[in-house]
PDB file of C-alpha atoms and ligand atoms in Angstrom:
ATOM      1  CA  UNK A   1       0.000   0.000   0.000  1.00  0.00           C
ATOM      2  CA  UNK A   2       1.460   3.378  -0.988  1.00  0.00           C
ATOM      3  CA  UNK A   3       0.616   6.878   0.181  1.00  0.00           C
ATOM      4  CA  UNK A   4      -0.968   7.557  -3.209  1.00  0.00           C
ATOM      5  CA  UNK A   5      -3.295   4.545  -3.169  1.00  0.00           C
ATOM      6  CA  UNK A   6      -7.023   4.832  -2.636  1.00  0.00           C
ATOM      7  CA  UNK A   7      -6.777   2.192   0.055  1.00  0.00           C
ATOM      8  CA  UNK A   8      -4.430   4.422   2.033  1.00  0.00           C
ATOM      9  CA  UNK A   9      -6.987   7.244   1.874  1.00  0.00           C
ATOM     10  CA  UNK A  10      -9.682   4.824   3.076  1.00  0.00           C
ATOM     11  CA  UNK A  11      -7.647   3.850   6.155  1.00  0.00           C
ATOM     12  CA  UNK A  12      -7.091   7.519   6.976  1.00  0.00           C
ATOM     13  CA  UNK A  13     -10.809   8.228   6.518  1.00  0.00           C
ATOM     14  CA  UNK A  14     -11.852   5.217   8.643  1.00  0.00           C
ATOM     15  CA  UNK A  15      -9.490   6.416  11.383  1.00  0.00           C
ATOM     16  CA  UNK A  16     -10.813   9.957  11.207  1.00  0.00           C
ATOM     17  CA  UNK A  17     -14.457   8.858  11.495  1.00  0.00           C
ATOM     18  CA  UNK A  18     -13.536   6.535  14.379  1.00  0.00           C
ATOM     19  CA  UNK A  19     -11.829   9.383  16.216  1.00  0.00           C
ATOM     20  CA  UNK A  20     -14.769  11.738  15.672  1.00  0.00           C
ATOM     21  CA  UNK A  21     -17.172   9.052  16.896  1.00  0.00           C
ATOM     22  CA  UNK A  22     -15.054   8.557  20.009  1.00  0.00           C
ATOM     23  CA  UNK A  23     -15.065  12.284  20.743  1.00  0.00           C
ATOM     24  CA  UNK A  24     -18.812  12.421  20.191  1.00  0.00           C
ATOM     25  CA  UNK A  25     -19.414   9.404  22.459  1.00  0.00           C
ATOM     26  CA  UNK A  26     -17.177  10.916  25.121  1.00  0.00           C
ATOM     27  CA  UNK A  27     -19.324  14.062  25.148  1.00  0.00           C
ATOM     28  CA  UNK A  28     -22.383  11.927  26.000  1.00  0.00           C
ATOM     29  CA  UNK A  29     -20.837  10.090  28.960  1.00  0.00           C
ATOM     30  CA  UNK A  30     -22.254  11.786  32.037  1.00  0.00           C
ATOM     31  CA  UNK A  31     -23.728  10.587  35.316  1.00  0.00           C
ATOM     32  CA  UNK A  32     -27.344   9.625  34.703  1.00  0.00           C
ATOM     33  CA  UNK A  33     -26.863   8.823  31.016  1.00  0.00           C
ATOM     34  CA  UNK A  34     -28.207   5.485  29.764  1.00  0.00           C
ATOM     35  CA  UNK A  35     -25.451   3.330  28.251  1.00  0.00           C
ATOM     36  CA  UNK A  36     -27.776   1.894  25.638  1.00  0.00           C
ATOM     37  CA  UNK A  37     -28.725   5.360  24.366  1.00  0.00           C
ATOM     38  CA  UNK A  38     -25.099   6.483  24.087  1.00  0.00           C
ATOM     39  CA  UNK A  39     -24.173   3.344  22.126  1.00  0.00           C
ATOM     40  CA  UNK A  40     -27.083   3.750  19.715  1.00  0.00           C
ATOM     41  CA  UNK A  41     -26.163   7.418  19.216  1.00  0.00           C
ATOM     42  CA  UNK A  42     -22.521   6.580  18.451  1.00  0.00           C
ATOM     43  CA  UNK A  43     -23.434   3.744  16.051  1.00  0.00           C
ATOM     44  CA  UNK A  44     -25.763   6.169  14.247  1.00  0.00           C
ATOM     45  CA  UNK A  45     -23.112   8.898  14.182  1.00  0.00           C
ATOM     46  CA  UNK A  46     -20.738   6.529  12.359  1.00  0.00           C
ATOM     47  CA  UNK A  47     -23.422   5.755   9.779  1.00  0.00           C
ATOM     48  CA  UNK A  48     -24.179   9.473   9.314  1.00  0.00           C
ATOM     49  CA  UNK A  49     -20.481   9.996   8.547  1.00  0.00           C
ATOM     50  CA  UNK A  50     -20.787   7.605   5.605  1.00  0.00           C
ATOM     51  CA  UNK A  51     -19.207   4.570   7.308  1.00  0.00           C
ATOM     52  CA  UNK A  52     -20.523   1.551   9.215  1.00  0.00           C
ATOM     53  CA  UNK A  53     -19.520   0.487  12.729  1.00  0.00           C
ATOM     54  CA  UNK A  54     -16.407  -1.729  12.549  1.00  0.00           C
ATOM     55  CA  UNK A  55     -17.885  -3.417  15.640  1.00  0.00           C
ATOM     56  CA  UNK A  56     -20.694  -2.513  18.037  1.00  0.00           C
ATOM     57  CA  UNK A  57     -19.819   0.599  20.032  1.00  0.00           C
ATOM     58  CA  UNK A  58     -19.042  -0.534  23.548  1.00  0.00           C
ATOM     59  CA  UNK A  59     -19.066   0.941  27.013  1.00  0.00           C
ATOM     60  CA  UNK A  60     -17.510  -1.194  29.737  1.00  0.00           C
ATOM     61  CA  UNK A  61     -17.707   0.029  33.298  1.00  0.00           C
ATOM     62  CA  UNK A  62     -15.326  -0.411  36.280  1.00  0.00           C
ATOM     63  CA  UNK A  63     -14.002  -3.991  36.471  1.00  0.00           C
ATOM     64  CA  UNK A  64     -15.443  -4.885  33.072  1.00  0.00           C
ATOM     65  CA  UNK A  65     -12.722  -4.568  30.431  1.00  0.00           C
ATOM     66  CA  UNK A  66     -14.753  -5.207  27.278  1.00  0.00           C
ATOM     67  CA  UNK A  67     -18.026  -6.498  25.779  1.00  0.00           C
ATOM     68  CA  UNK A  68     -19.942  -5.229  28.783  1.00  0.00           C
ATOM     69  CA  UNK A  69     -23.640  -5.769  29.176  1.00  0.00           C
ATOM     70  CA  UNK A  70     -25.586  -5.863  32.388  1.00  0.00           C
ATOM     71  CA  UNK A  71     -28.640  -7.998  33.129  1.00  0.00           C
ATOM     72  CA  UNK A  72     -30.709  -4.956  32.429  1.00  0.00           C
ATOM     73  CA  UNK A  73     -28.625  -3.513  29.638  1.00  0.00           C
ATOM     74  CA  UNK A  74     -31.249  -1.171  28.218  1.00  0.00           C
ATOM     75  CA  UNK A  75     -31.676   0.610  31.547  1.00  0.00           C
ATOM     76  CA  UNK A  76     -28.095   0.676  32.878  1.00  0.00           C
ATOM     77  CA  UNK A  77     -27.134   4.176  33.926  1.00  0.00           C
ATOM     78  CA  UNK A  78     -23.694   5.708  34.332  1.00  0.00           C
ATOM     79  CA  UNK A  79     -22.963   6.933  37.854  1.00  0.00           C
ATOM     80  CA  UNK A  80     -20.500   9.592  39.028  1.00  0.00           C
ATOM     81  CA  UNK A  81     -18.268   6.916  40.590  1.00  0.00           C
ATOM     82  CA  UNK A  82     -17.741   4.927  37.387  1.00  0.00           C
ATOM     83  CA  UNK A  83     -14.538   4.312  35.468  1.00  0.00           C
ATOM     84  CA  UNK A  84     -15.979   4.160  31.941  1.00  0.00           C
ATOM     85  CA  UNK A  85     -14.267   2.655  28.883  1.00  0.00           C
ATOM     86  CA  UNK A  86     -15.619   3.684  25.498  1.00  0.00           C
ATOM     87  CA  UNK A  87     -14.408   1.592  22.533  1.00  0.00           C
ATOM     88  CA  UNK A  88     -15.610   2.507  19.026  1.00  0.00           C
ATOM     89  CA  UNK A  89     -14.563   2.019  15.427  1.00  0.00           C
ATOM     90  CA  UNK A  90     -15.634   2.735  11.860  1.00  0.00           C
ATOM     91  CA  UNK A  91     -15.395   0.721   8.653  1.00  0.00           C
ATOM     92  CA  UNK A  92     -14.998   2.743   5.441  1.00  0.00           C
ATOM     93  CA  UNK A  93     -14.769   0.738   2.193  1.00  0.00           C
ATOM     94  CA  UNK A  94     -13.478  -2.132   4.312  1.00  0.00           C
ATOM     95  CA  UNK A  95     -10.734  -0.047   5.931  1.00  0.00           C
ATOM     96  CA  UNK A  96     -11.084   0.041   9.709  1.00  0.00           C
ATOM     97  CA  UNK A  97     -10.447   2.281  12.670  1.00  0.00           C
ATOM     98  CA  UNK A  98     -10.502   1.131  16.282  1.00  0.00           C
ATOM     99  CA  UNK A  99     -10.001   3.473  19.236  1.00  0.00           C
ATOM    100  CA  UNK A 100     -10.837   3.673  22.908  1.00  0.00           C
ATOM    101  CA  UNK A 101     -10.602   5.975  25.898  1.00  0.00           C
ATOM    102  CA  UNK A 102     -11.314   5.776  29.601  1.00  0.00           C
ATOM    103  CA  UNK A 103     -13.285   8.444  31.410  1.00  0.00           C
ATOM    104  CA  UNK A 104     -12.869   8.884  35.110  1.00  0.00           C
ATOM    105  CA  UNK A 105     -16.027  10.534  36.340  1.00  0.00           C
ATOM    106  CA  UNK A 106     -15.035  10.679  40.025  1.00  0.00           C
ATOM    107  CA  UNK A 107     -11.521  11.970  39.337  1.00  0.00           C
ATOM    108  CA  UNK A 108     -10.234   9.425  41.875  1.00  0.00           C
ATOM    109  CA  UNK A 109      -8.479   7.075  39.503  1.00  0.00           C
ATOM    110  CA  UNK A 110      -6.347   9.328  37.336  1.00  0.00           C
ATOM    111  CA  UNK A 111      -3.182   7.270  38.077  1.00  0.00           C
ATOM    112  CA  UNK A 112      -4.848   4.174  36.690  1.00  0.00           C
ATOM    113  CA  UNK A 113      -5.859   6.067  33.537  1.00  0.00           C
ATOM    114  CA  UNK A 114      -2.390   7.581  33.168  1.00  0.00           C
ATOM    115  CA  UNK A 115      -0.854   4.091  33.240  1.00  0.00           C
ATOM    116  CA  UNK A 116      -2.637   2.826  30.123  1.00  0.00           C
ATOM    117  CA  UNK A 117      -2.587   6.214  28.344  1.00  0.00           C
ATOM    118  CA  UNK A 118       1.145   6.608  28.892  1.00  0.00           C
ATOM    119  CA  UNK A 119       1.791   2.996  27.818  1.00  0.00           C
ATOM    120  CA  UNK A 120      -0.010   3.685  24.530  1.00  0.00           C
ATOM    121  CA  UNK A 121       1.947   6.914  23.938  1.00  0.00           C
ATOM    122  CA  UNK A 122       5.248   5.190  24.704  1.00  0.00           C
ATOM    123  CA  UNK A 123       4.500   2.490  22.138  1.00  0.00           C
ATOM    124  CA  UNK A 124       3.532   5.077  19.505  1.00  0.00           C
ATOM    125  CA  UNK A 125       6.921   6.718  20.032  1.00  0.00           C
ATOM    126  CA  UNK A 126       8.923   3.534  19.382  1.00  0.00           C
ATOM    127  CA  UNK A 127       6.928   1.902  16.572  1.00  0.00           C
ATOM    128  CA  UNK A 128       8.885   1.464  13.346  1.00  0.00           C
ATOM    129  CA  UNK A 129       9.329  -1.334  10.810  1.00  0.00           C
ATOM    130  CA  UNK A 130      11.264  -4.231  12.332  1.00  0.00           C
ATOM    131  CA  UNK A 131      10.208  -3.673  15.940  1.00  0.00           C
ATOM    132  CA  UNK A 132       9.424  -6.957  17.714  1.00  0.00           C
ATOM    133  CA  UNK A 133       6.196  -7.725  19.559  1.00  0.00           C
ATOM    134  CA  UNK A 134       8.399  -8.435  22.564  1.00  0.00           C
ATOM    135  CA  UNK A 135       9.733  -4.856  22.547  1.00  0.00           C
ATOM    136  CA  UNK A 136       6.203  -3.435  22.338  1.00  0.00           C
ATOM    137  CA  UNK A 137       4.901  -5.681  25.125  1.00  0.00           C
ATOM    138  CA  UNK A 138       7.867  -4.840  27.312  1.00  0.00           C
ATOM    139  CA  UNK A 139       7.247  -1.071  27.030  1.00  0.00           C
ATOM    140  CA  UNK A 140       3.555  -1.511  27.916  1.00  0.00           C
ATOM    141  CA  UNK A 141       4.321  -3.783  30.873  1.00  0.00           C
ATOM    142  CA  UNK A 142       7.091  -1.529  32.203  1.00  0.00           C
ATOM    143  CA  UNK A 143       5.075   1.688  31.887  1.00  0.00           C
ATOM    144  CA  UNK A 144       2.042   0.216  33.657  1.00  0.00           C
ATOM    145  CA  UNK A 145       4.038  -1.508  36.403  1.00  0.00           C
ATOM    146  CA  UNK A 146       6.093   1.616  37.129  1.00  0.00           C
ATOM    147  CA  UNK A 147       2.840   3.345  37.983  1.00  0.00           C
ATOM    148  CA  UNK A 148       1.954   0.558  40.409  1.00  0.00           C
ATOM    149  CA  UNK A 149      -0.576  -1.315  38.248  1.00  0.00           C
ATOM    150  CA  UNK A 150      -0.674  -4.524  36.198  1.00  0.00           C
ATOM    151  CA  UNK A 151      -1.246  -4.932  32.481  1.00  0.00           C
ATOM    152  CA  UNK A 152      -4.057  -7.312  31.560  1.00  0.00           C
ATOM    153  CA  UNK A 153      -2.156 -10.181  30.008  1.00  0.00           C
ATOM    154  CA  UNK A 154      -4.933 -11.984  28.211  1.00  0.00           C
ATOM    155  CA  UNK A 155      -6.105  -8.921  26.306  1.00  0.00           C
ATOM    156  CA  UNK A 156      -4.048  -7.699  23.396  1.00  0.00           C
ATOM    157  CA  UNK A 157      -3.846  -5.338  20.475  1.00  0.00           C
ATOM    158  CA  UNK A 158      -4.247  -6.716  16.976  1.00  0.00           C
ATOM    159  CA  UNK A 159      -3.410  -6.320  13.322  1.00  0.00           C
ATOM    160  CA  UNK A 160      -6.180  -5.149  10.979  1.00  0.00           C
ATOM    161  CA  UNK A 161      -6.851  -5.665   7.291  1.00  0.00           C
ATOM    162  CA  UNK A 162      -9.793  -4.958   4.987  1.00  0.00           C
ATOM    163  CA  UNK A 163     -13.010  -6.130   6.737  1.00  0.00           C
ATOM    164  CA  UNK A 164     -10.890  -7.979   9.317  1.00  0.00           C
ATOM    165  CA  UNK A 165     -10.796  -6.393  12.737  1.00  0.00           C
ATOM    166  CA  UNK A 166      -8.391  -9.064  14.004  1.00  0.00           C
ATOM    167  CA  UNK A 167      -6.360 -10.150  11.021  1.00  0.00           C
ATOM    168  CA  UNK A 168      -4.081 -12.649  12.704  1.00  0.00           C
ATOM    169  CA  UNK A 169      -1.422 -10.870  14.734  1.00  0.00           C
ATOM    170  CA  UNK A 170      -1.916 -10.228  18.468  1.00  0.00           C
ATOM    171  CA  UNK A 171       0.094  -7.374  19.971  1.00  0.00           C
ATOM    172  CA  UNK A 172       0.756  -8.299  23.599  1.00  0.00           C
ATOM    173  CA  UNK A 173       0.430  -6.043  26.628  1.00  0.00           C
ATOM    174  CA  UNK A 174       3.469  -7.682  28.296  1.00  0.00           C
ATOM    175  CA  UNK A 175       6.812  -9.085  27.225  1.00  0.00           C
ATOM    176  CA  UNK A 176       6.022 -12.448  25.649  1.00  0.00           C
ATOM    177  CA  UNK A 177       9.520 -12.807  24.189  1.00  0.00           C
ATOM    178  CA  UNK A 178       8.001 -12.880  20.684  1.00  0.00           C
ATOM    179  CA  UNK A 179      10.490 -12.110  17.920  1.00  0.00           C
ATOM    180  CA  UNK A 180       7.716 -11.495  15.383  1.00  0.00           C
ATOM    181  CA  UNK A 181       8.173  -8.038  13.858  1.00  0.00           C
ATOM    182  CA  UNK A 182       5.908  -5.274  12.578  1.00  0.00           C
ATOM    183  CA  UNK A 183       6.603  -4.386   8.952  1.00  0.00           C
ATOM    184  CA  UNK A 184       6.066  -1.256   6.899  1.00  0.00           C
ATOM    185  CA  UNK A 185       2.454  -1.025   5.673  1.00  0.00           C
ATOM    186  CA  UNK A 186       0.958  -3.094   8.497  1.00  0.00           C
ATOM    187  CA  UNK A 187      -1.943  -1.681  10.448  1.00  0.00           C
ATOM    188  CA  UNK A 188      -2.209  -2.424  14.142  1.00  0.00           C
ATOM    189  CA  UNK A 189      -4.450  -1.398  17.009  1.00  0.00           C
ATOM    190  CA  UNK A 190      -2.485  -0.905  20.222  1.00  0.00           C
ATOM    191  CA  UNK A 191      -4.654  -1.145  23.344  1.00  0.00           C
ATOM    192  CA  UNK A 192      -2.950  -1.355  26.735  1.00  0.00           C
ATOM    193  CA  UNK A 193      -5.267  -2.264  29.601  1.00  0.00           C
ATOM    194  CA  UNK A 194      -4.163  -1.437  33.163  1.00  0.00           C
ATOM    195  CA  UNK A 195      -5.720  -2.703  36.387  1.00  0.00           C
ATOM    196  CA  UNK A 196      -5.311  -2.550  40.142  1.00  0.00           C
ATOM    197  CA  UNK A 197      -6.535  -6.170  40.180  1.00  0.00           C
ATOM    198  CA  UNK A 198      -4.862  -9.444  39.207  1.00  0.00           C
ATOM    199  CA  UNK A 199      -4.089  -8.690  35.550  1.00  0.00           C
ATOM    200  CA  UNK A 200      -6.362 -11.199  33.825  1.00  0.00           C
ATOM    201  CA  UNK A 201      -9.923 -11.092  32.552  1.00  0.00           C
ATOM    202  CA  UNK A 202     -12.503 -13.874  32.646  1.00  0.00           C
ATOM    203  CA  UNK A 203     -15.786 -14.267  30.774  1.00  0.00           C
ATOM    204  CA  UNK A 204     -18.926 -13.417  32.719  1.00  0.00           C
ATOM    205  CA  UNK A 205     -22.558 -13.152  31.752  1.00  0.00           C
ATOM    206  CA  UNK A 206     -24.683 -13.159  28.659  1.00  0.00           C
ATOM    207  CA  UNK A 207     -22.938 -12.204  25.396  1.00  0.00           C
ATOM    208  CA  UNK A 208     -24.100  -9.173  23.472  1.00  0.00           C
ATOM    209  CA  UNK A 209     -21.389  -9.172  20.788  1.00  0.00           C
ATOM    210  CA  UNK A 210     -21.121 -11.838  18.082  1.00  0.00           C
ATOM    211  CA  UNK A 211     -19.327 -12.465  14.815  1.00  0.00           C
ATOM    212  CA  UNK A 212     -19.959 -14.751  11.880  1.00  0.00           C
ATOM    213  CA  UNK A 213     -16.919 -16.909  11.273  1.00  0.00           C
ATOM    214  CA  UNK A 214     -18.243 -19.694   9.069  1.00  0.00           C
ATOM    215  CA  UNK A 215     -20.088 -19.319   5.790  1.00  0.00           C
ATOM    216  CA  UNK A 216     -22.599 -22.062   6.254  1.00  0.00           C
ATOM    217  CA  UNK A 217     -26.378 -22.133   6.079  1.00  0.00           C
ATOM    218  CA  UNK A 218     -28.737 -23.266   8.805  1.00  0.00           C
ATOM    219  CA  UNK A 219     -31.907 -25.323   8.472  1.00  0.00           C
ATOM    220  CA  UNK A 220     -34.019 -23.705  11.147  1.00  0.00           C
ATOM    221  CA  UNK A 221     -36.205 -21.206   9.211  1.00  0.00           C
ATOM    222  CA  UNK A 222     -36.020 -18.288  11.632  1.00  0.00           C
ATOM    223  CA  UNK A 223     -32.307 -18.736  12.354  1.00  0.00           C
ATOM    224  CA  UNK A 224     -31.831 -18.757   8.600  1.00  0.00           C
ATOM    225  CA  UNK A 225     -33.673 -15.437   8.281  1.00  0.00           C
ATOM    226  CA  UNK A 226     -31.561 -13.861  11.026  1.00  0.00           C
ATOM    227  CA  UNK A 227     -28.412 -15.249   9.413  1.00  0.00           C
ATOM    228  CA  UNK A 228     -29.351 -13.474   6.199  1.00  0.00           C
ATOM    229  CA  UNK A 229     -29.323 -10.196   8.138  1.00  0.00           C
ATOM    230  CA  UNK A 230     -26.041 -11.125   9.872  1.00  0.00           C
ATOM    231  CA  UNK A 231     -24.386 -11.641   6.482  1.00  0.00           C
ATOM    232  CA  UNK A 232     -24.820  -7.899   5.844  1.00  0.00           C
ATOM    233  CA  UNK A 233     -22.236  -7.244   8.585  1.00  0.00           C
ATOM    234  CA  UNK A 234     -19.591  -8.792   6.275  1.00  0.00           C
ATOM    235  CA  UNK A 235     -17.829 -10.807   8.944  1.00  0.00           C
ATOM    236  CA  UNK A 236     -17.443  -7.822  11.278  1.00  0.00           C
ATOM    237  CA  UNK A 237     -18.601  -8.145  14.898  1.00  0.00           C
ATOM    238  CA  UNK A 238     -22.255  -7.237  15.499  1.00  0.00           C
ATOM    239  CA  UNK A 239     -24.563  -6.582  18.455  1.00  0.00           C
ATOM    240  CA  UNK A 240     -27.663  -8.359  19.646  1.00  0.00           C
ATOM    241  CA  UNK A 241     -29.251  -4.891  19.889  1.00  0.00           C
ATOM    242  CA  UNK A 242     -28.843  -4.367  16.107  1.00  0.00           C
ATOM    243  CA  UNK A 243     -30.852  -7.495  15.324  1.00  0.00           C
ATOM    244  CA  UNK A 244     -33.503  -6.549  17.860  1.00  0.00           C
ATOM    245  CA  UNK A 245     -34.298  -3.529  15.689  1.00  0.00           C
ATOM    246  CA  UNK A 246     -35.311  -5.903  12.878  1.00  0.00           C
ATOM    247  CA  UNK A 247     -36.764  -8.939  14.671  1.00  0.00           C
ATOM    248  CA  UNK A 248     -38.594  -9.752  17.890  1.00  0.00           C
ATOM    249  CA  UNK A 249     -36.321 -10.059  20.924  1.00  0.00           C
ATOM    250  CA  UNK A 250     -37.223 -13.680  21.831  1.00  0.00           C
ATOM    251  CA  UNK A 251     -36.684 -14.795  18.262  1.00  0.00           C
ATOM    252  CA  UNK A 252     -33.310 -13.043  18.069  1.00  0.00           C
ATOM    253  CA  UNK A 253     -32.210 -14.817  21.254  1.00  0.00           C
ATOM    254  CA  UNK A 254     -33.369 -18.160  19.911  1.00  0.00           C
ATOM    255  CA  UNK A 255     -31.695 -17.651  16.518  1.00  0.00           C
ATOM    256  CA  UNK A 256     -28.397 -16.540  18.094  1.00  0.00           C
ATOM    257  CA  UNK A 257     -28.385 -19.630  20.339  1.00  0.00           C
ATOM    258  CA  UNK A 258     -28.889 -21.889  17.338  1.00  0.00           C
ATOM    259  CA  UNK A 259     -26.233 -20.145  15.258  1.00  0.00           C
ATOM    260  CA  UNK A 260     -23.699 -20.364  18.089  1.00  0.00           C
ATOM    261  CA  UNK A 261     -24.505 -24.043  18.626  1.00  0.00           C
ATOM    262  CA  UNK A 262     -24.097 -24.727  14.919  1.00  0.00           C
ATOM    263  CA  UNK A 263     -20.676 -23.039  14.959  1.00  0.00           C
ATOM    264  CA  UNK A 264     -21.715 -20.425  12.412  1.00  0.00           C
ATOM    265  CA  UNK A 265     -21.251 -17.443  14.701  1.00  0.00           C
ATOM    266  CA  UNK A 266     -19.055 -16.955  17.738  1.00  0.00           C
ATOM    267  CA  UNK A 267     -20.199 -15.160  20.920  1.00  0.00           C
ATOM    268  CA  UNK A 268     -18.048 -12.724  22.894  1.00  0.00           C
ATOM    269  CA  UNK A 269     -19.277 -12.663  26.503  1.00  0.00           C
ATOM    270  CA  UNK A 270     -18.458  -9.702  28.764  1.00  0.00           C
ATOM    271  CA  UNK A 271     -14.882  -9.773  30.090  1.00  0.00           C
ATOM    272  CA  UNK A 272     -14.403  -8.886  33.741  1.00  0.00           C
ATOM    273  CA  UNK A 273     -11.197  -8.506  35.738  1.00  0.00           C
ATOM    274  CA  UNK A 274     -10.522 -11.719  37.639  1.00  0.00           C
ATOM    275  CA  UNK A 275     -10.230 -10.029  41.066  1.00  0.00           C
ATOM    276  CA  UNK A 276     -12.799  -7.303  40.306  1.00  0.00           C
ATOM    277  CA  UNK A 277     -10.006  -4.758  39.853  1.00  0.00           C
ATOM    278  CA  UNK A 278     -10.760  -1.482  38.110  1.00  0.00           C
ATOM    279  CA  UNK A 279      -9.678  -1.428  34.463  1.00  0.00           C
ATOM    280  CA  UNK A 280      -8.500   1.420  32.226  1.00  0.00           C
ATOM    281  CA  UNK A 281      -7.866   1.245  28.485  1.00  0.00           C
ATOM    282  CA  UNK A 282      -6.629   3.569  25.752  1.00  0.00           C
ATOM    283  CA  UNK A 283      -6.391   2.539  22.116  1.00  0.00           C
ATOM    284  CA  UNK A 284      -5.317   3.914  18.749  1.00  0.00           C
ATOM    285  CA  UNK A 285      -5.084   2.438  15.269  1.00  0.00           C
ATOM    286  CA  UNK A 286      -1.633   2.839  13.786  1.00  0.00           C
ATOM    287  CA  UNK A 287      -0.246   2.515  10.295  1.00  0.00           C
ATOM    288  CA  UNK A 288       3.332   1.282  10.529  1.00  0.00           C
ATOM    289  CA  UNK A 289       5.340   3.486   8.203  1.00  0.00           C
ATOM    290  CA  UNK A 290       8.834   4.891   8.751  1.00  0.00           C
ATOM    291  CA  UNK A 291       7.330   5.727  12.115  1.00  0.00           C
ATOM    292  CA  UNK A 292       3.847   5.330  13.560  1.00  0.00           C
ATOM    293  CA  UNK A 293       1.044   7.106  11.710  1.00  0.00           C
ATOM    294  CA  UNK A 294      -1.847   7.283  14.154  1.00  0.00           C
ATOM    295  CA  UNK A 295      -4.966   7.129  11.970  1.00  0.00           C
ATOM    296  CA  UNK A 296      -7.367   7.673  14.888  1.00  0.00           C
ATOM    297  CA  UNK A 297      -5.886  10.962  16.019  1.00  0.00           C
ATOM    298  CA  UNK A 298      -8.046  13.994  15.370  1.00  0.00           C
ATOM    299  CA  UNK A 299      -5.619  16.890  15.472  1.00  0.00           C
ATOM    300  CA  UNK A 300      -2.635  15.532  13.563  1.00  0.00           C
ATOM    301  CA  UNK A 301      -3.554  13.039  10.883  1.00  0.00           C
ATOM    302  CA  UNK A 302      -0.059  12.896   9.408  1.00  0.00           C
TER     303      UNK A 302
HETATM  304 CO1   CO B 401      -9.127  -3.091  19.273  1.00  0.00          CO
END
């Protein structure tokens, strides 16, 4: 991919829309706000910008690191004590952006936020072709531990390619010793997670995020109808709430169960910190060039 190619422009555009969506979502996060309403607004914002969500906009609160949904998701309200992670991304002609921030409504956990924010900035400063995953992981681990926190070891950044949010390479948040290198032209999302807990996440609760991973049909007539809708998401992750706009809730639940059982889609349950530690996360999408080009940065796109 060269600077002159159309694909390059698409990655820049996807990053720009992702960053704008993140800023917009951030402006809506206030005590008393309903999580469901913010997520719908951000998903719609991305569509209004001429893109589609690269994955369902997500808000994970306190010890939840990702894929959060409460038992009463539609009614869950943000409180002034919450540490709120907002993770959003746009897909533009297949090119993707993925970015996240943490908002500290009480102001009590700024050290925890600094740990993951600083880790991300330190990685951006050292990224260049030939850097090993080990070097990246080491910088994240060191930055977070120096501030007295732990990186979450079983969450990682990832490479991206057209219509593929996770295109094969995991970028670790600790030193794995991996000698695999980043090369010029690769696109990676770097997302350090810091916690005052154990440093691992476990799955908990009912999944709200899914992804089709097998192109197979299903016999069950209603599951087949829902699958037809799912195919429109082009292999990108999707939300239960999106399907509920088209079909009745009970039928969506039934169809998703069948499709998971038949190995056609995969479910991503909420991920919570093992010891209920608080979790912070910052994320940018980066084009590896002679140095890092952060595509999800609003002020300086070059
Ligand atoms: Co990501």
